[in-house]
Amino acid sequence: MTLDILIKNVALWGTDGIRDVGIADGRFVSIGQSDASLNATLTLDAEGRMAVPGFVEPHIHLDKALISERAAVNISGTLTEAIEILWEIKRNYTVDEIADRASRVLAQALANGISRLRTHVDIDPIGGTRPAEGLIRARDRFRDLMDIQIVAFPQEGIVQSPGTEALMRQVMKLGVDVVGGMPFNEKSPQDSRRHIEIAFEIAREFDADIDMHVDETDDPMARTLEVLAELTIKNGWQGRVTAGHTCALASYPRNYADHVIERLREANINMIANPATNLMLQGRLDDYPKRRGVTQVKELLAAGVNVACGQDCVHDTFYPFGQNDPLEIAFLLCHASQMSQPPEILTVMDMVTNNGARALRVPDFRVAIGNIADLVVLDARDPREAFATRMPRRWVIRKGKLIAETKLETHRYFNLSSAPAT
Ligand SMILES: [Zn+2]
């Protein structure tokens, strides 16, 4: 048979040894030693490099990405000011420019090997449905290249922001996939609980998953994460709920943190760490010792909770950097969560691949015969090297087609032992 693509000598993430992988008609058709009778239209020699079935970006904000090209500077460096600067810009949003900014980010994400992505989109009376319409248009443009889920994100609150609840239902009807939330941004604990209850009411109406920004604050008295776990169980939504940021968990006393983590495990809630934005914004008003706001990654993992990590912000009023590269976020997370031992580094590679796929409920996310042929060959032999060098992706294959290829001609691995003596 003639293959479309034969990738030789590749180390598949999660398996031992070096294999050849054959692709035809958009699917994996052979994994193992290729026999000489196999012809391929395109043969790529990975020379022992590692490959993953794509990266998963579980938490990004495409509607706000690149907005700092025309936004005021966030002088205080706080989450509050980042949100307030956006109000004037959101009043002047157009669907076209949102779609164009999102598309620029998606093109970069694609070259970095992201094959599945979940983006939040602001839903409030300031921007109305335009941000959602813009992201739905961007999703359509990338339909054949990336699986994109959109989350209706009521950043300004629901109870304290009249009209938002109706807008959330409206955008779900337009094609938004997931119900979002920001329950801490309400005026009282009762309103925060009501915010979460409304999210579940909408999720039940549309049979949708839930993905909330939870307790993105250093306040050790923030309690909405525990309420989310309680209502997840009450609604029978176990496995369908994701909580992002959860910075307050990093400020809780040990006994209460352990109690909440156990509730999260019972509710089978997926957790997303956002090390870039949270390291940048949290603890801004602290004296030393200064809190850094990254959620309790190791403790959640040890309890058996599914934890992934995401970019969150790209060049916006919250965060001035970001290049949609899961290797960069993984590298940051290793530092923020002090994951330096070899098994911990392997876990972080799972966080940007398999754990993210579980949170997004992606079926068949693995290299296996018969599965859709998605494969990203890294310019590294193992996760430690991948995080350390963060080299451009060698090849990105999506649905059996080579869609991105990068080779740095000047990159060399020098063998120092063979360097001439001086
Ligand atoms: Zn976020």
CSV table of C-alpha atoms in Angstrom, one decimal, residues 95-299:
chain,number,residue,atom,x,y,z
A,95,VAL,CA,-17.0,41.4,15.1
A,96,ASP,CA,-14.4,41.7,12.3
A,97,GLU,CA,-11.5,42.9,14.4
A,98,ILE,CA,-12.2,40.3,17.1
A,99,ALA,CA,-12.2,37.6,14.5
A,100,ASP,CA,-9.0,38.9,13.0
A,101,ARG,CA,-7.1,39.2,16.3
A,102,ALA,CA,-8.2,35.7,17.3
A,103,SER,CA,-7.1,34.3,13.9
A,104,ARG,CA,-3.6,35.7,14.3
A,105,VAL,CA,-3.3,33.9,17.7
A,106,LEU,CA,-4.8,30.7,16.3
A,107,ALA,CA,-2.3,30.6,13.4
A,108,GLN,CA,0.5,30.9,15.9
A,109,ALA,CA,-1.0,28.2,18.2
A,110,LEU,CA,-1.4,25.9,15.2
A,111,ALA,CA,2.3,26.2,14.3
A,112,ASN,CA,3.1,25.4,18.0
A,113,GLY,CA,1.2,22.2,17.7
A,114,ILE,CA,-2.0,23.0,19.4
A,115,SER,CA,-4.8,20.8,17.9
A,116,ARG,CA,-7.5,21.4,20.6
A,117,LEU,CA,-8.2,24.7,22.2
A,118,ARG,CA,-10.8,26.1,24.6
A,119,THR,CA,-11.3,29.8,24.7
A,120,HIS,CA,-13.4,31.9,27.1
A,121,VAL,CA,-15.2,34.9,25.6
A,122,ASP,CA,-16.5,37.9,27.6
A,123,ILE,CA,-20.3,38.0,27.8
A,124,ASP,CA,-21.7,41.1,29.4
A,125,PRO,CA,-23.9,44.1,28.4
A,126,ILE,CA,-20.8,46.2,27.5
A,127,GLY,CA,-19.7,44.1,24.5
A,128,GLY,CA,-23.0,42.2,24.0
A,129,THR,CA,-22.8,39.3,21.7
A,130,ARG,CA,-20.0,40.7,19.5
A,131,PRO,CA,-17.1,39.0,21.1
A,132,ALA,CA,-18.9,35.6,20.8
A,133,GLU,CA,-19.8,36.3,17.2
A,134,GLY,CA,-16.1,37.2,16.5
A,135,LEU,CA,-14.8,34.0,18.0
A,136,ILE,CA,-17.4,31.9,16.2
A,137,ARG,CA,-16.2,33.4,13.0
A,138,ALA,CA,-12.6,32.7,13.9
A,139,ARG,CA,-13.6,29.1,14.8
A,140,ASP,CA,-15.2,28.7,11.4
A,141,ARG,CA,-12.0,29.8,9.6
A,142,PHE,CA,-10.0,27.2,11.5
A,143,ARG,CA,-12.6,24.4,11.4
A,144,ASP,CA,-10.5,21.9,9.5
A,145,LEU,CA,-7.3,22.7,11.4
A,146,MET,CA,-8.2,23.0,15.1
A,147,ASP,CA,-11.0,21.8,17.4
A,148,ILE,CA,-12.1,24.9,19.2
A,149,GLN,CA,-14.5,25.1,22.1
A,150,ILE,CA,-15.9,28.5,23.2
A,151,VAL,CA,-16.9,29.3,26.8
A,152,ALA,CA,-19.5,32.0,27.7
A,153,PHE,CA,-17.6,34.0,30.3
A,154,PRO,CA,-19.5,36.5,32.5
A,155,GLN,CA,-16.5,38.4,33.7
A,156,GLU,CA,-18.5,41.3,35.1
A,157,GLY,CA,-20.7,38.9,37.2
A,158,ILE,CA,-24.2,37.7,36.5
A,159,VAL,CA,-26.3,38.8,39.6
A,160,GLN,CA,-24.6,42.2,39.7
A,161,SER,CA,-24.7,42.6,35.9
A,162,PRO,CA,-28.4,42.7,34.8
A,163,GLY,CA,-28.8,41.4,31.3
A,164,THR,CA,-25.9,39.0,31.4
A,165,GLU,CA,-27.9,35.9,32.1
A,166,ALA,CA,-30.1,36.5,29.0
A,167,LEU,CA,-26.9,37.2,26.9
A,168,MET,CA,-25.4,33.9,28.0
A,169,ARG,CA,-28.5,32.0,26.8
A,170,GLN,CA,-28.4,34.0,23.5
A,171,VAL,CA,-24.8,33.1,22.7
A,172,MET,CA,-25.3,29.5,23.6
A,173,LYS,CA,-28.0,29.5,20.9
A,174,LEU,CA,-25.5,31.2,18.5
A,175,GLY,CA,-23.1,28.3,18.9
A,176,VAL,CA,-21.0,28.8,22.1
A,177,ASP,CA,-20.2,25.4,23.6
A,178,VAL,CA,-19.6,25.7,27.3
A,179,VAL,CA,-21.1,27.7,30.2
A,180,GLY,CA,-18.5,29.9,32.0
A,181,GLY,CA,-18.6,31.8,35.3
A,182,MET,CA,-16.7,34.1,37.6
A,183,PRO,CA,-18.6,33.7,40.8
A,184,PHE,CA,-16.2,35.6,43.1
A,185,ASN,CA,-17.1,38.8,41.1
A,186,GLU,CA,-20.4,39.2,42.9
A,187,LYS,CA,-21.3,41.4,45.9
A,188,SER,CA,-22.0,38.7,48.5
A,189,PRO,CA,-21.4,34.9,49.1
A,190,GLN,CA,-25.2,34.4,48.5
A,191,ASP,CA,-24.9,36.1,45.1
A,192,SER,CA,-21.8,34.0,44.3
A,193,ARG,CA,-23.8,30.9,45.0
A,194,ARG,CA,-26.6,32.1,42.9
A,195,HIS,CA,-24.1,32.9,40.0
A,196,ILE,CA,-23.0,29.2,40.1
A,197,GLU,CA,-26.6,28.0,40.3
A,198,ILE,CA,-27.5,30.1,37.2
A,199,ALA,CA,-24.6,28.5,35.3
A,200,PHE,CA,-25.9,25.1,36.1
A,201,GLU,CA,-29.4,26.0,35.0
A,202,ILE,CA,-28.1,27.2,31.7
A,203,ALA,CA,-25.8,24.1,31.4
A,204,ARG,CA,-28.8,21.8,32.0
A,205,GLU,CA,-30.9,23.6,29.4
A,206,PHE,CA,-28.2,23.2,26.7
A,207,ASP,CA,-26.7,20.0,28.0
A,208,ALA,CA,-23.3,21.8,28.1
A,209,ASP,CA,-20.2,21.5,30.2
A,210,ILE,CA,-19.1,24.2,32.7
A,211,ASP,CA,-15.8,25.9,32.9
A,212,MET,CA,-15.4,28.7,35.4
A,213,HIS,CA,-12.9,31.2,36.6
A,214,VAL,CA,-12.9,30.4,40.3
A,215,ASP,CA,-11.5,32.5,43.1
A,216,GLU,CA,-8.9,34.4,41.0
A,217,THR,CA,-7.9,36.2,44.2
A,218,ASP,CA,-5.4,35.9,47.0
A,219,ASP,CA,-8.2,36.3,49.5
A,220,PRO,CA,-8.0,33.2,51.8
A,221,MET,CA,-11.7,33.7,52.7
A,222,ALA,CA,-12.9,33.1,49.1
A,223,ARG,CA,-15.1,30.1,49.2
A,224,THR,CA,-16.7,29.7,45.7
A,225,LEU,CA,-14.5,26.7,44.8
A,226,GLU,CA,-16.1,24.6,47.5
A,227,VAL,CA,-19.6,25.7,46.4
A,228,LEU,CA,-18.8,24.7,42.8
A,229,ALA,CA,-17.8,21.2,44.0
A,230,GLU,CA,-21.0,21.0,46.0
A,231,LEU,CA,-23.3,22.0,43.2
A,232,THR,CA,-21.4,19.8,40.7
A,233,ILE,CA,-22.3,16.8,42.7
A,234,LYS,CA,-25.9,18.0,43.4
A,235,ASN,CA,-26.4,18.4,39.6
A,236,GLY,CA,-24.8,15.1,38.7
A,237,TRP,CA,-22.3,17.0,36.5
A,238,GLN,CA,-19.2,15.1,37.7
A,239,GLY,CA,-16.4,15.1,35.0
A,240,ARG,CA,-18.1,17.9,33.1
A,241,VAL,CA,-16.9,20.9,35.2
A,242,THR,CA,-13.6,22.7,35.0
A,243,ALA,CA,-12.2,25.3,37.4
A,244,GLY,CA,-9.5,27.7,36.2
A,245,HIS,CA,-7.1,29.8,38.2
A,246,THR,CA,-8.3,28.9,41.7
A,247,CYS,CA,-5.6,31.2,43.2
A,248,ALA,CA,-7.3,31.4,46.7
A,249,LEU,CA,-6.6,27.7,47.1
A,250,ALA,CA,-2.9,28.7,47.3
A,251,SER,CA,-3.8,31.0,50.3
A,252,TYR,CA,-5.9,28.6,52.3
A,253,PRO,CA,-4.7,27.1,55.6
A,254,ARG,CA,-3.6,23.5,55.1
A,255,ASN,CA,-6.6,21.8,56.7
A,256,TYR,CA,-9.2,23.8,54.7
A,257,ALA,CA,-7.2,23.3,51.5
A,258,ASP,CA,-7.2,19.6,52.1
A,259,HIS,CA,-10.9,19.6,52.7
A,260,VAL,CA,-11.6,21.5,49.4
A,261,ILE,CA,-9.2,19.3,47.4
A,262,GLU,CA,-11.1,16.2,48.7
A,263,ARG,CA,-14.4,17.8,47.6
A,264,LEU,CA,-12.9,18.5,44.1
A,265,ARG,CA,-11.8,14.9,43.8
A,266,GLU,CA,-15.3,13.7,44.8
A,267,ALA,CA,-16.9,16.1,42.2
A,268,ASN,CA,-14.3,15.0,39.5
A,269,ILE,CA,-13.7,18.6,38.7
A,270,ASN,CA,-10.9,19.4,36.2
A,271,MET,CA,-8.5,22.0,37.4
A,272,ILE,CA,-6.5,24.4,35.2
A,273,ALA,CA,-3.4,26.2,36.4
A,274,ASN,CA,-2.6,29.5,34.7
A,275,PRO,CA,0.9,30.2,35.9
A,276,ALA,CA,1.8,33.0,33.5
A,277,THR,CA,-1.0,35.4,34.4
A,278,ASN,CA,-1.3,34.4,38.0
A,279,LEU,CA,2.4,34.9,38.7
A,280,MET,CA,2.1,38.3,37.1
A,281,LEU,CA,-1.1,39.6,38.8
A,282,GLN,CA,-1.5,37.9,42.1
A,283,GLY,CA,0.0,39.2,45.3
A,284,ARG,CA,0.6,42.6,43.7
A,285,LEU,CA,-0.4,44.5,46.8
A,286,ASP,CA,1.4,42.2,49.2
A,287,ASP,CA,4.5,43.2,51.2
A,288,TYR,CA,7.0,40.4,51.6
A,289,PRO,CA,6.5,37.5,51.9
A,290,LYS,CA,4.6,37.9,48.7
A,291,ARG,CA,1.9,35.4,47.5
A,292,ARG,CA,2.3,34.2,43.9
A,293,GLY,CA,-1.2,32.9,43.3
A,294,VAL,CA,-0.5,29.7,41.5
A,295,THR,CA,-3.0,27.0,42.6
A,296,GLN,CA,-1.9,23.9,44.5
A,297,VAL,CA,-0.8,21.8,41.5
A,298,LYS,CA,1.2,19.0,43.3
A,299,GLU,CA,-1.4,18.6,46.0
